[in-house]
mmCIF file of C-alpha atoms in Angstrom:
data_model
loop_
_atom_site.group_PDB
_atom_site.id
_atom_site.type_symbol
_atom_site.label_atom_id
_atom_site.label_comp_id
_atom_site.label_asym_id
_atom_site.label_seq_id
_atom_site.Cartn_x
_atom_site.Cartn_y
_atom_site.Cartn_z
ATOM 1 C CA MET A 170 -3.187 76.851 -5.239
ATOM 2 C CA LEU A 171 -3.951 74.341 -2.322
ATOM 3 C CA PRO A 172 -0.385 73.732 -1.449
ATOM 4 C CA LEU A 173 -0.249 77.332 -0.726
ATOM 5 C CA ILE A 174 -3.406 77.737 1.084
ATOM 6 C CA ALA A 175 -1.883 75.147 3.423
ATOM 7 C CA LEU A 176 1.191 76.955 3.632
ATOM 8 C CA PHE A 177 -0.889 79.887 4.643
ATOM 9 C CA ILE A 178 -2.797 78.021 7.345
ATOM 10 C CA ALA A 179 0.365 77.293 8.964
ATOM 11 C CA ALA A 180 1.748 80.781 8.551
ATOM 12 C CA PHE A 181 -1.522 81.949 10.310
ATOM 13 C CA ALA A 182 -0.953 79.644 13.027
ATOM 14 C CA PHE A 183 2.717 80.539 13.873
ATOM 15 C CA GLY A 184 1.769 84.637 13.583
ATOM 16 C CA THR A 185 -1.125 84.188 15.972
ATOM 17 C CA THR A 186 1.094 82.815 18.474
ATOM 18 C CA GLU A 187 3.559 85.336 18.061
ATOM 19 C CA PHE A 188 1.549 88.435 18.521
ATOM 20 C CA VAL A 189 -1.443 86.908 20.644
ATOM 21 C CA ILE A 190 0.980 87.216 23.693
ATOM 22 C CA ALA A 191 0.425 90.833 23.878
ATOM 23 C CA GLY A 192 -3.443 90.411 23.954
ATOM 24 C CA VAL A 193 -3.602 88.014 27.208
ATOM 25 C CA LEU A 194 0.133 89.262 29.034
ATOM 26 C CA PRO A 195 -1.519 90.631 32.083
ATOM 27 C CA GLN A 196 -3.256 87.065 32.512
ATOM 28 C CA VAL A 197 -0.237 85.331 31.609
ATOM 29 C CA ALA A 198 2.089 87.470 34.063
ATOM 30 C CA ASP A 199 -0.679 86.776 36.918
ATOM 31 C CA GLY A 200 -0.875 83.113 35.959
ATOM 32 C CA LEU A 201 3.196 82.515 36.266
ATOM 33 C CA GLY A 202 3.200 84.851 39.388
ATOM 34 C CA VAL A 203 5.552 87.434 37.358
ATOM 35 C CA ALA A 204 4.976 91.628 37.089
ATOM 36 C CA ILE A 205 3.887 92.289 33.514
ATOM 37 C CA PRO A 206 7.237 94.095 32.236
ATOM 38 C CA THR A 207 8.685 90.615 33.322
ATOM 39 C CA ALA A 208 6.270 88.492 31.279
ATOM 40 C CA GLY A 209 7.250 90.931 28.285
ATOM 41 C CA TYR A 210 10.353 89.059 27.736
ATOM 42 C CA LEU A 211 7.870 86.444 26.248
ATOM 43 C CA VAL A 212 7.620 88.897 23.392
ATOM 44 C CA SER A 213 11.374 89.784 23.316
ATOM 45 C CA GLY A 214 12.365 86.233 23.525
ATOM 46 C CA TYR A 215 10.175 85.199 20.891
ATOM 47 C CA ALA A 216 11.618 87.698 18.509
ATOM 48 C CA GLY A 217 15.368 86.564 19.447
ATOM 49 C CA GLY A 218 14.202 82.998 18.689
ATOM 50 C CA ILE A 219 13.166 83.733 15.209
ATOM 51 C CA ALA A 220 16.578 86.211 14.467
ATOM 52 C CA VAL A 221 18.754 83.909 15.660
ATOM 53 C CA GLY A 222 17.889 80.317 15.789
ATOM 54 C CA GLY A 223 15.640 80.565 12.456
ATOM 55 C CA PRO A 224 18.969 80.375 10.170
ATOM 56 C CA LEU A 225 20.848 78.294 12.403
ATOM 57 C CA LEU A 226 17.965 75.472 11.853
ATOM 58 C CA ALA A 227 17.380 75.834 8.414
ATOM 59 C CA LEU A 228 21.169 75.282 7.891
ATOM 60 C CA ALA A 229 21.155 72.384 10.206
ATOM 61 C CA THR A 230 18.277 71.038 8.481
ATOM 62 C CA LYS A 231 19.267 71.914 4.655
ATOM 63 C CA ARG A 232 19.507 68.031 3.932
ATOM 64 C CA PHE A 233 15.897 67.173 4.758
ATOM 65 C CA SER A 234 13.009 66.916 2.416
ATOM 66 C CA ARG A 235 11.277 70.682 2.174
ATOM 67 C CA LYS A 236 7.824 68.646 2.648
ATOM 68 C CA ALA A 237 9.263 66.629 5.939
ATOM 69 C CA LEU A 238 10.798 69.629 7.273
ATOM 70 C CA LEU A 239 7.612 71.658 7.265
ATOM 71 C CA LEU A 240 5.865 68.797 8.833
ATOM 72 C CA GLY A 241 8.197 68.631 11.474
ATOM 73 C CA LEU A 242 8.221 72.296 12.142
ATOM 74 C CA THR A 243 4.624 72.414 12.109
ATOM 75 C CA ALA A 244 4.518 69.381 14.498
ATOM 76 C CA ALA A 245 6.680 71.057 16.645
ATOM 77 C CA PHE A 246 4.649 74.277 16.568
ATOM 78 C CA THR A 247 1.882 72.043 17.417
ATOM 79 C CA ILE A 248 3.745 70.291 20.913
ATOM 80 C CA GLY A 249 5.022 74.086 21.957
ATOM 81 C CA GLN A 250 1.411 75.244 22.058
ATOM 82 C CA ALA A 251 0.356 72.376 24.276
ATOM 83 C CA ALA A 252 3.454 72.480 26.433
ATOM 84 C CA CYS A 253 3.201 76.366 26.873
ATOM 85 C CA ALA A 254 -0.692 75.637 27.770
ATOM 86 C CA LEU A 255 0.738 73.363 30.528
ATOM 87 C CA ALA A 256 3.743 75.511 31.641
ATOM 88 C CA PRO A 257 4.108 75.592 35.497
ATOM 89 C CA ASP A 258 6.477 78.927 35.699
ATOM 90 C CA PHE A 259 7.723 81.428 33.468
ATOM 91 C CA ALA A 260 11.147 80.169 32.926
ATOM 92 C CA SER A 261 9.636 77.224 31.184
ATOM 93 C CA MET A 262 7.466 79.432 29.481
ATOM 94 C CA LEU A 263 10.055 81.417 28.318
ATOM 95 C CA LEU A 264 12.105 78.491 26.933
ATOM 96 C CA LEU A 265 8.900 77.009 25.546
ATOM 97 C CA ARG A 266 8.321 80.127 23.612
ATOM 98 C CA ILE A 267 12.068 80.815 22.124
ATOM 99 C CA ALA A 268 11.856 77.074 21.167
ATOM 100 C CA VAL A 269 8.839 77.412 18.868
ATOM 101 C CA ALA A 270 10.175 80.886 17.817
ATOM 102 C CA VAL A 271 13.200 78.850 16.081
ATOM 103 C CA ALA A 272 10.726 76.686 14.277
ATOM 104 C CA HIS A 273 8.969 80.218 13.277
ATOM 105 C CA GLY A 274 11.910 81.481 11.854
ATOM 106 C CA ALA A 275 12.857 78.163 10.128
ATOM 107 C CA TYR A 276 9.495 77.393 8.727
ATOM 108 C CA PHE A 277 9.154 80.834 6.785
ATOM 109 C CA GLY A 278 12.389 80.823 5.312
ATOM 110 C CA VAL A 279 11.401 77.269 4.270
ATOM 111 C CA ALA A 280 7.802 78.103 3.526
ATOM 112 C CA MET A 281 8.829 80.891 1.105
ATOM 113 C CA VAL A 282 10.929 78.918 -0.770
ATOM 114 C CA VAL A 283 8.607 76.290 -1.234
ATOM 115 C CA ALA A 284 5.552 78.448 -2.254
ATOM 116 C CA VAL A 285 8.077 80.423 -5.031
ATOM 117 C CA GLY A 286 8.932 77.038 -6.560
ATOM 118 C CA LEU A 287 5.519 75.840 -6.771
ATOM 119 C CA VAL A 288 4.427 78.816 -9.449
ATOM 120 C CA ARG A 289 5.324 80.272 -12.395
ATOM 121 C CA GLU A 290 7.646 83.259 -12.525
ATOM 122 C CA ASP A 291 5.536 85.858 -12.965
ATOM 123 C CA GLN A 292 3.504 84.646 -9.704
ATOM 124 C CA ARG A 293 6.140 84.487 -7.529
ATOM 125 C CA GLY A 294 5.333 87.898 -5.941
ATOM 126 C CA MET A 295 1.809 86.560 -5.151
ATOM 127 C CA ALA A 296 3.007 83.307 -3.826
ATOM 128 C CA VAL A 297 5.237 85.420 -1.271
ATOM 129 C CA ALA A 298 2.138 87.854 -0.571
ATOM 130 C CA LEU A 299 0.052 84.708 0.207
ATOM 131 C CA ILE A 300 2.529 83.611 2.897
ATOM 132 C CA LEU A 301 2.907 86.954 4.008
ATOM 133 C CA SER A 302 -0.404 87.426 4.582
ATOM 134 C CA GLY A 303 -0.870 84.567 7.190
ATOM 135 C CA LEU A 304 0.702 87.102 9.321
ATOM 136 C CA THR A 305 -1.298 89.867 8.527
ATOM 137 C CA VAL A 306 -4.659 87.804 8.964
ATOM 138 C CA SER A 307 -3.253 86.652 12.513
ATOM 139 C CA ASN A 308 -3.139 90.298 13.215
ATOM 140 C CA VAL A 309 -6.947 91.033 12.040
ATOM 141 C CA ILE A 310 -8.638 87.592 13.290
ATOM 142 C CA GLY A 311 -6.171 85.089 15.229
ATOM 143 C CA VAL A 312 -5.149 88.127 17.452
ATOM 144 C CA PRO A 313 -8.468 89.191 18.427
ATOM 145 C CA ALA A 314 -9.927 85.663 18.864
ATOM 146 C CA GLY A 315 -7.137 84.580 20.750
ATOM 147 C CA THR A 316 -7.459 87.399 23.202
ATOM 148 C CA ALA A 317 -11.187 87.084 23.630
ATOM 149 C CA ILE A 318 -10.783 83.217 24.269
ATOM 150 C CA GLY A 319 -8.143 84.026 27.202
ATOM 151 C CA ASN A 320 -10.653 86.812 28.528
ATOM 152 C CA ILE A 321 -13.423 84.380 28.708
ATOM 153 C CA TRP A 322 -11.698 80.965 29.430
ATOM 154 C CA GLY A 323 -8.042 81.774 30.693
ATOM 155 C CA TRP A 324 -5.058 82.376 28.914
ATOM 156 C CA ARG A 325 -4.120 78.571 29.020
ATOM 157 C CA ALA A 326 -7.574 78.038 26.852
ATOM 158 C CA THR A 327 -5.951 80.470 24.128
ATOM 159 C CA PHE A 328 -3.035 78.342 23.720
ATOM 160 C CA TRP A 329 -4.863 74.944 23.486
ATOM 161 C CA VAL A 330 -6.571 76.421 20.745
ATOM 162 C CA MET A 331 -3.465 77.352 18.913
ATOM 163 C CA CYS A 332 -2.570 73.592 19.162
ATOM 164 C CA ALA A 333 -5.792 72.570 17.744
ATOM 165 C CA LEU A 334 -4.842 75.221 14.975
ATOM 166 C CA GLY A 335 -1.594 73.308 14.912
ATOM 167 C CA VAL A 336 -3.165 70.069 13.856
ATOM 168 C CA VAL A 337 -4.963 71.728 11.367
ATOM 169 C CA ALA A 338 -2.058 72.967 9.665
ATOM 170 C CA PHE A 339 -0.100 69.657 10.026
ATOM 171 C CA ALA A 340 -3.098 67.895 8.491
ATOM 172 C CA ALA A 341 -3.425 70.415 5.543
ATOM 173 C CA ILE A 342 0.545 70.474 4.686
ATOM 174 C CA GLY A 343 0.626 66.291 4.696
ATOM 175 C CA ALA A 344 -2.399 66.398 2.427
ATOM 176 C CA LEU A 345 -2.083 68.971 -0.027
ATOM 177 C CA LEU A 346 1.779 69.803 -0.210
ATOM 178 C CA PRO A 347 3.098 67.877 -2.985
ATOM 179 C CA ARG A 348 5.695 64.993 -2.643
ATOM 180 C CA THR A 349 7.635 65.996 -4.993
ATOM 181 C CA THR A 350 8.610 69.263 -2.960
ATOM 182 C CA GLY A 351 12.283 68.086 -2.942
ATOM 183 C CA SER A 352 15.479 68.581 -0.538
ATOM 184 C CA SER A 353 16.328 71.959 0.515
ATOM 185 C CA SER A 354 19.495 72.014 -1.993
ATOM 186 C CA PRO A 355 21.777 69.458 -0.313
ATOM 187 C CA SER A 356 24.463 69.910 -3.301
ATOM 188 C CA VAL A 357 24.653 73.824 -2.179
ATOM 189 C CA SER A 358 27.788 73.963 0.543
ATOM 190 C CA LEU A 359 27.664 76.240 3.197
ATOM 191 C CA GLY A 360 30.454 78.463 1.196
ATOM 192 C CA SER A 361 27.915 79.002 -1.594
ATOM 193 C CA GLU A 362 25.134 79.554 0.968
ATOM 194 C CA VAL A 363 27.025 82.459 2.374
ATOM 195 C CA ARG A 364 28.721 83.805 -0.835
ATOM 196 C CA VAL A 365 25.154 84.526 -2.289
ATOM 197 C CA LEU A 366 24.796 86.906 0.709
ATOM 198 C CA ALA A 367 27.316 89.182 -1.047
ATOM 199 C CA ARG A 368 25.070 89.960 -4.164
ATOM 200 C CA GLN A 369 23.977 93.385 -3.788
ATOM 201 C CA GLN A 370 20.372 92.626 -4.749
ATOM 202 C CA VAL A 371 20.341 90.607 -1.401
ATOM 203 C CA TRP A 372 22.315 92.878 1.093
ATOM 204 C CA THR A 373 21.021 96.115 -0.302
ATOM 205 C CA SER A 374 17.505 94.340 0.398
ATOM 206 C CA LEU A 375 18.103 93.388 3.813
ATOM 207 C CA ILE A 376 19.133 97.190 4.381
ATOM 208 C CA ILE A 377 15.835 98.352 2.857
ATOM 209 C CA MET A 378 14.134 95.634 5.116
ATOM 210 C CA LEU A 379 15.953 97.359 8.363
ATOM 211 C CA MET A 380 14.755 100.823 7.217
ATOM 212 C CA LEU A 381 11.247 99.645 6.367
ATOM 213 C CA MET A 382 11.112 98.411 9.945
ATOM 214 C CA ILE A 383 12.150 101.570 11.632
ATOM 215 C CA GLY A 384 9.629 103.263 9.403
ATOM 216 C CA GLN A 385 6.837 100.641 10.683
ATOM 217 C CA PHE A 386 7.842 99.434 14.253
ATOM 218 C CA GLY A 387 9.354 102.854 15.229
ATOM 219 C CA LEU A 388 6.009 104.046 15.475
ATOM 220 C CA PHE A 389 3.824 101.055 15.534
ATOM 221 C CA THR A 390 5.696 99.704 18.739
ATOM 222 C CA TYR A 391 4.035 103.036 20.308
ATOM 223 C CA ILE A 392 0.980 103.532 18.681
ATOM 224 C CA THR A 393 -1.394 103.090 21.458
ATOM 225 C CA PRO A 394 0.070 106.436 23.444
ATOM 226 C CA THR A 395 0.440 108.235 20.326
ATOM 227 C CA LEU A 396 -3.112 108.055 19.624
ATOM 228 C CA LEU A 397 -4.331 108.937 23.253
ATOM 229 C CA GLU A 398 -1.795 111.578 24.125
ATOM 230 C CA VAL A 399 -0.847 113.104 20.644
ATOM 231 C CA THR A 400 -4.210 112.304 18.889
ATOM 232 C CA GLY A 401 -6.324 112.568 21.949
ATOM 233 C CA LEU A 402 -8.575 109.368 21.063
ATOM 234 C CA ASP A 403 -10.991 107.590 23.890
ATOM 235 C CA GLU A 404 -9.362 104.350 24.805
ATOM 236 C CA LYS A 405 -12.287 102.509 23.444
ATOM 237 C CA TRP A 406 -11.412 103.385 19.665
ATOM 238 C CA ILE A 407 -7.767 101.927 19.853
ATOM 239 C CA PRO A 408 -8.766 98.466 18.972
ATOM 240 C CA TRP A 409 -10.862 99.842 16.159
ATOM 241 C CA VAL A 410 -7.676 101.571 14.771
ATOM 242 C CA LEU A 411 -5.612 98.751 15.264
ATOM 243 C CA LEU A 412 -8.065 96.445 13.306
ATOM 244 C CA LEU A 413 -8.309 98.961 10.662
ATOM 245 C CA ASN A 414 -4.466 99.135 10.557
ATOM 246 C CA GLY A 415 -4.390 95.394 10.266
ATOM 247 C CA VAL A 416 -7.238 95.286 7.507
ATOM 248 C CA GLY A 417 -4.938 97.919 5.481
ATOM 249 C CA ALA A 418 -1.677 95.661 5.799
ATOM 250 C CA THR A 419 -3.842 92.207 4.741
ATOM 251 C CA ILE A 420 -5.045 94.739 1.218
ATOM 252 C CA GLY A 421 -1.365 95.985 1.080
ATOM 253 C CA VAL A 422 0.549 92.677 1.138
ATOM 254 C CA PHE A 423 -1.678 91.481 -2.017
ATOM 255 C CA VAL A 424 -1.038 94.584 -3.611
ATOM 256 C CA GLY A 425 2.318 94.307 -3.245
ATOM 257 C CA GLY A 426 2.214 90.858 -4.516
ATOM 258 C CA ARG A 427 0.742 92.220 -7.676
ATOM 259 C CA LEU A 428 2.768 94.882 -8.081
ATOM 260 C CA ALA A 429 6.196 92.504 -7.477
ATOM 261 C CA ASP A 430 5.106 90.343 -10.548
ATOM 262 C CA TRP A 431 4.730 93.515 -12.675
ATOM 263 C CA LYS A 432 7.744 95.992 -12.141
ATOM 264 C CA LEU A 433 9.270 94.837 -8.932
ATOM 265 C CA MET A 434 12.000 97.563 -8.344
ATOM 266 C CA PRO A 435 10.230 100.550 -9.758
ATOM 267 C CA SER A 436 7.078 99.808 -7.443
ATOM 268 C CA LEU A 437 9.615 98.994 -4.454
ATOM 269 C CA ILE A 438 11.160 102.824 -5.172
ATOM 270 C CA ALA A 439 7.695 104.331 -5.836
ATOM 271 C CA MET A 440 6.232 102.961 -2.772
ATOM 272 C CA LEU A 441 9.455 103.467 -0.488
ATOM 273 C CA PHE A 442 8.980 107.062 -1.293
ATOM 274 C CA LEU A 443 5.065 107.508 -0.848
ATOM 275 C CA GLN A 444 5.550 105.892 2.813
ATOM 276 C CA ALA A 445 8.287 108.753 3.458
ATOM 277 C CA VAL A 446 5.331 111.095 2.520
ATOM 278 C CA MET A 447 2.844 109.051 4.340
ATOM 279 C CA LEU A 448 4.803 109.280 7.594
ATOM 280 C CA ALA A 449 5.326 112.932 6.875
ATOM 281 C CA LEU A 450 1.643 113.374 6.654
ATOM 282 C CA ILE A 451 0.945 111.454 10.116
ATOM 283 C CA TYR A 452 3.499 113.620 11.821
ATOM 284 C CA ALA A 453 1.521 116.572 10.107
ATOM 285 C CA VAL A 454 -2.036 115.428 10.899
ATOM 286 C CA SER A 455 -1.510 113.236 14.353
ATOM 287 C CA PRO A 456 -3.359 116.001 16.306
ATOM 288 C CA TYR A 457 -6.516 115.298 14.383
ATOM 289 C CA PRO A 458 -8.398 112.156 15.066
ATOM 290 C CA LEU A 459 -10.260 111.235 11.499
ATOM 291 C CA PRO A 460 -7.104 112.267 9.451
ATOM 292 C CA MET A 461 -4.821 110.360 11.599
ATOM 293 C CA VAL A 462 -6.943 107.295 11.368
ATOM 294 C CA THR A 463 -7.000 107.575 7.643
ATOM 295 C CA ALA A 464 -3.334 107.989 7.490
ATOM 296 C CA ILE A 465 -2.705 104.938 9.840
ATOM 297 C CA PHE A 466 -4.971 103.031 7.296
ATOM 298 C CA ILE A 467 -2.801 103.745 4.237
ATOM 299 C CA TRP A 468 0.503 103.581 6.387
ATOM 300 C CA GLY A 469 -0.336 99.768 7.657
ATOM 301 C CA GLY A 470 -1.212 98.932 3.855
ATOM 302 C CA LEU A 471 1.914 100.352 2.455
ATOM 303 C CA ASN A 472 4.198 98.616 5.230
ATOM 304 C CA PHE A 473 3.350 95.066 3.941
ATOM 305 C CA ALA A 474 2.467 96.246 0.287
ATOM 306 C CA ILE A 475 6.783 97.210 0.440
ATOM 307 C CA GLY A 476 7.405 93.926 2.351
ATOM 308 C CA THR A 477 6.239 91.625 -0.288
ATOM 309 C CA PRO A 478 8.824 93.034 -3.193
ATOM 310 C CA ILE A 479 11.601 92.901 -0.796
ATOM 311 C CA GLN A 480 11.199 89.086 0.000
ATOM 312 C CA THR A 481 10.412 88.282 -3.280
ATOM 313 C CA ARG A 482 13.626 89.968 -4.668
ATOM 314 C CA ILE A 483 15.776 87.813 -1.970
ATOM 315 C CA LEU A 484 14.200 85.002 -2.986
ATOM 316 C CA THR A 485 14.877 85.391 -6.998
ATOM 317 C CA TRP A 486 18.341 86.502 -6.318
ATOM 318 C CA THR A 487 19.296 83.399 -3.894
ATOM 319 C CA ALA A 488 17.483 80.879 -5.838
ATOM 320 C CA ASP A 489 20.513 79.019 -6.148
ATOM 321 C CA ALA A 490 21.508 78.671 -2.368
ATOM 322 C CA SER A 491 18.347 79.670 -0.768
ATOM 323 C CA ASN A 492 18.573 77.850 2.726
ATOM 324 C CA LEU A 493 20.428 80.742 4.699
ATOM 325 C CA ALA A 494 19.118 83.559 2.666
ATOM 326 C CA SER A 495 15.134 82.724 2.942
ATOM 327 C CA SER A 496 15.850 82.148 6.751
ATOM 328 C CA LEU A 497 17.517 85.501 7.029
ATOM 329 C CA ILE A 498 13.984 87.258 6.072
ATOM 330 C CA PRO A 499 11.876 86.646 8.997
ATOM 331 C CA SER A 500 15.343 87.054 11.027
ATOM 332 C CA GLY A 501 15.964 90.571 9.475
ATOM 333 C CA PHE A 502 12.302 91.596 10.075
ATOM 334 C CA ASN A 503 12.526 90.464 13.867
ATOM 335 C CA VAL A 504 16.066 92.589 13.885
ATOM 336 C CA GLY A 505 14.625 95.298 12.624
ATOM 337 C CA ILE A 506 11.573 95.265 15.004
ATOM 338 C CA ALA A 507 13.943 95.155 18.130
ATOM 339 C CA LEU A 508 15.923 98.048 16.862
ATOM 340 C CA ALA A 509 13.263 100.047 15.570
ATOM 341 C CA ALA A 510 11.757 99.400 19.373
ATOM 342 C CA SER A 511 14.944 100.199 20.738
ATOM 343 C CA LEU A 512 15.360 103.604 18.976
ATOM 344 C CA GLY A 513 11.914 104.823 19.278
ATOM 345 C CA ALA A 514 12.993 104.531 23.309
ATOM 346 C CA ALA A 515 15.502 106.042 23.058
ATOM 347 C CA MET A 516 13.881 109.379 21.444
ATOM 348 C CA LEU A 517 11.489 109.018 24.041
ATOM 349 C CA ASN A 518 13.792 108.720 26.610
ATOM 350 C CA ALA A 519 15.585 111.736 25.021
ATOM 351 C CA GLY A 520 12.585 113.748 25.690
ATOM 352 C CA TYR A 521 11.569 114.213 21.984
ATOM 353 C CA GLY A 522 7.761 112.864 22.472
ATOM 354 C CA TYR A 523 5.464 110.559 20.516
ATOM 355 C CA ARG A 524 5.150 113.017 17.693
ATOM 356 C CA SER A 525 8.919 112.766 16.863
ATOM 357 C CA LEU A 526 8.389 108.889 15.869
ATOM 358 C CA PRO A 527 6.964 109.233 12.150
ATOM 359 C CA VAL A 528 9.652 112.179 11.615
ATOM 360 C CA VAL A 529 12.232 109.453 11.903
ATOM 361 C CA GLY A 530 10.500 106.834 9.977
ATOM 362 C CA ALA A 531 10.142 109.487 7.322
ATOM 363 C CA ILE A 532 14.196 109.617 7.307
ATOM 364 C CA ALA A 533 14.780 106.003 7.476
ATOM 365 C CA MET A 534 12.165 105.837 4.244
ATOM 366 C CA LEU A 535 14.436 108.332 2.314
ATOM 367 C CA VAL A 536 17.689 106.633 3.069
ATOM 368 C CA ALA A 537 15.722 102.990 1.856
ATOM 369 C CA VAL A 538 14.776 105.001 -1.856
ATOM 370 C CA ALA A 539 18.244 106.044 -2.041
ATOM 371 C CA VAL A 540 19.557 102.420 -1.282
ATOM 372 C CA ALA A 541 16.840 101.110 -3.908
ATOM 373 C CA LEU A 542 17.555 103.470 -6.689
ATOM 374 C CA ALA A 543 21.483 102.660 -6.062
ATOM 375 C CA SER A 544 20.743 98.975 -6.383
ATOM 376 C CA HIS A 545 18.378 99.416 -9.575
ATOM 377 C CA VAL A 546 20.658 101.424 -11.301
ATOM 378 C CA TRP A 547 23.902 99.249 -10.437
ATOM 379 C CA GLU A 548 21.659 96.047 -11.415
ATOM 380 C CA TRP A 549 20.854 97.560 -14.868
ATOM 381 C CA ARG A 550 24.212 98.923 -15.668
ATOM 382 C CA SER A 551 25.582 95.378 -14.625
ATOM 383 C CA ARG A 552 22.923 93.597 -16.928
ATOM 384 C CA ALA A 553 22.993 90.471 -14.135
ATOM 385 C CA ALA A 554 20.388 88.088 -14.669
ATOM 386 C CA PRO A 555 19.102 86.316 -11.399
ATOM 387 C CA PRO A 556 20.251 82.968 -10.964
ATOM 388 C CA LEU A 557 18.518 79.360 -11.767
ATOM 389 C CA PRO A 558 17.169 77.409 -8.880
ATOM 390 C CA ALA A 559 19.596 74.501 -7.561
ATOM 391 C CA ALA A 560 18.520 71.445 -8.650
ATOM 392 C CA ALA A 561 17.052 69.655 -6.016
ATOM 393 C CA GLU A 562 18.389 65.911 -5.603
#
C-alpha cells in the first residue's frame, strides 16, 4: 500500500499544477503582461504537451528502470515548478508548462502500469483508482489551496509551493517504491507496442474514453455560465457547487475501482447508461437550483467512476506491451477534453445555448453504451483471455 501512496502523492502534484493555473490565471496574465485569453494558452498548451509529448517520451524511455524513470519525471516536475515561479515572460512560461506536461503524460502512463504490477489481479481496479484519485483530490484540495496561496502571496508563490510538493513526492517514491520495480519491458519492440493497439478491447476502450470526455467536459467546460444563466445561481455559490462536484468525483473513482475489480464490463455498461440518463436529467432540471446541484454531484461521481474501469481494461489488455498503450490513457483523456471543449464552443456559436450541452453529452454516452456492448459480446464470443505481463529484464 505504501508504494501506491507514493505514486498517489506525485499524481496529486501533477494534477494540481495542471488545474491550478485556472485559479490564478488573471494574476499570471497580469504578472506576465498578457491578456487573460492569451494566458489561457497555458491551459491548452499543457493539454497538448500531455497528449503529444507523453506517449513519445514513454517510448523514448522504455529501456529505463521504471523506478528510475518515475524519479526522473518527478524531478523534472519539481525543477519545472521552480522555473515557472521564476519565468520572466509569457513565452518562457508556456514552454516550461509544455515541458512539465510531457513529464505529466509519461508519469501517469508509467505509474498506472507500476501500480497494477504491485497488486493482485483482483485489486487492479482499486490500484488504478488510487492513482486516478490524485487528479480528483487535486481538484478538491490542491486547486483551492493553490488559488488561495496565489491570492494572498502572488501566483509565483503557488508554483514555489508546488515545487516543495514535488520534493515530497520525489522523496516518497525514492523511499517507498521497491527497487524490484523493473524496466519498462525493454524486450518489447515498437511493432509489438503498436500491434496491441489493434486489440478490440483497447481501441474500443479509447472510443469509450472519448465519448466519456464529451459527456463530461462538453458541459463542465461551461459549467459556470450554465449555472449562472440557466440555473440562476448567485456567483458566490459556484465554488461550492464545483467543490461538491469534486467530492462526488473522489467518491466515484473508488466506487469505480471496486466495480472494476468485481464485474468490469457489466459495471461499465451500466454506468455509461446511467450517465446518459443523468445528462438527460440535467437538461430537464437545469432551471431548478436544488435538483441541478444534486444532479451535478451524481454526474461528477459517475464521470470518474466510469474512468477507472476504462483505464483498468486498457492496462489489462496491453500487459504484454504496455508502454505506448498506457501513455495513451492520459493522452486520450486530454484529446477528449480538447474535442469536448471545441464541440461545446461550436454548439454555443451556432446559437444552441448552454442547455443544449448535456443533450450532446447524453447522445455521446449512448454511443459509448453501444460500443461497450458490442465489445463485450465480441470478447465473450471469441473467448479471448487477457495477455500475461511481459517479463521485465
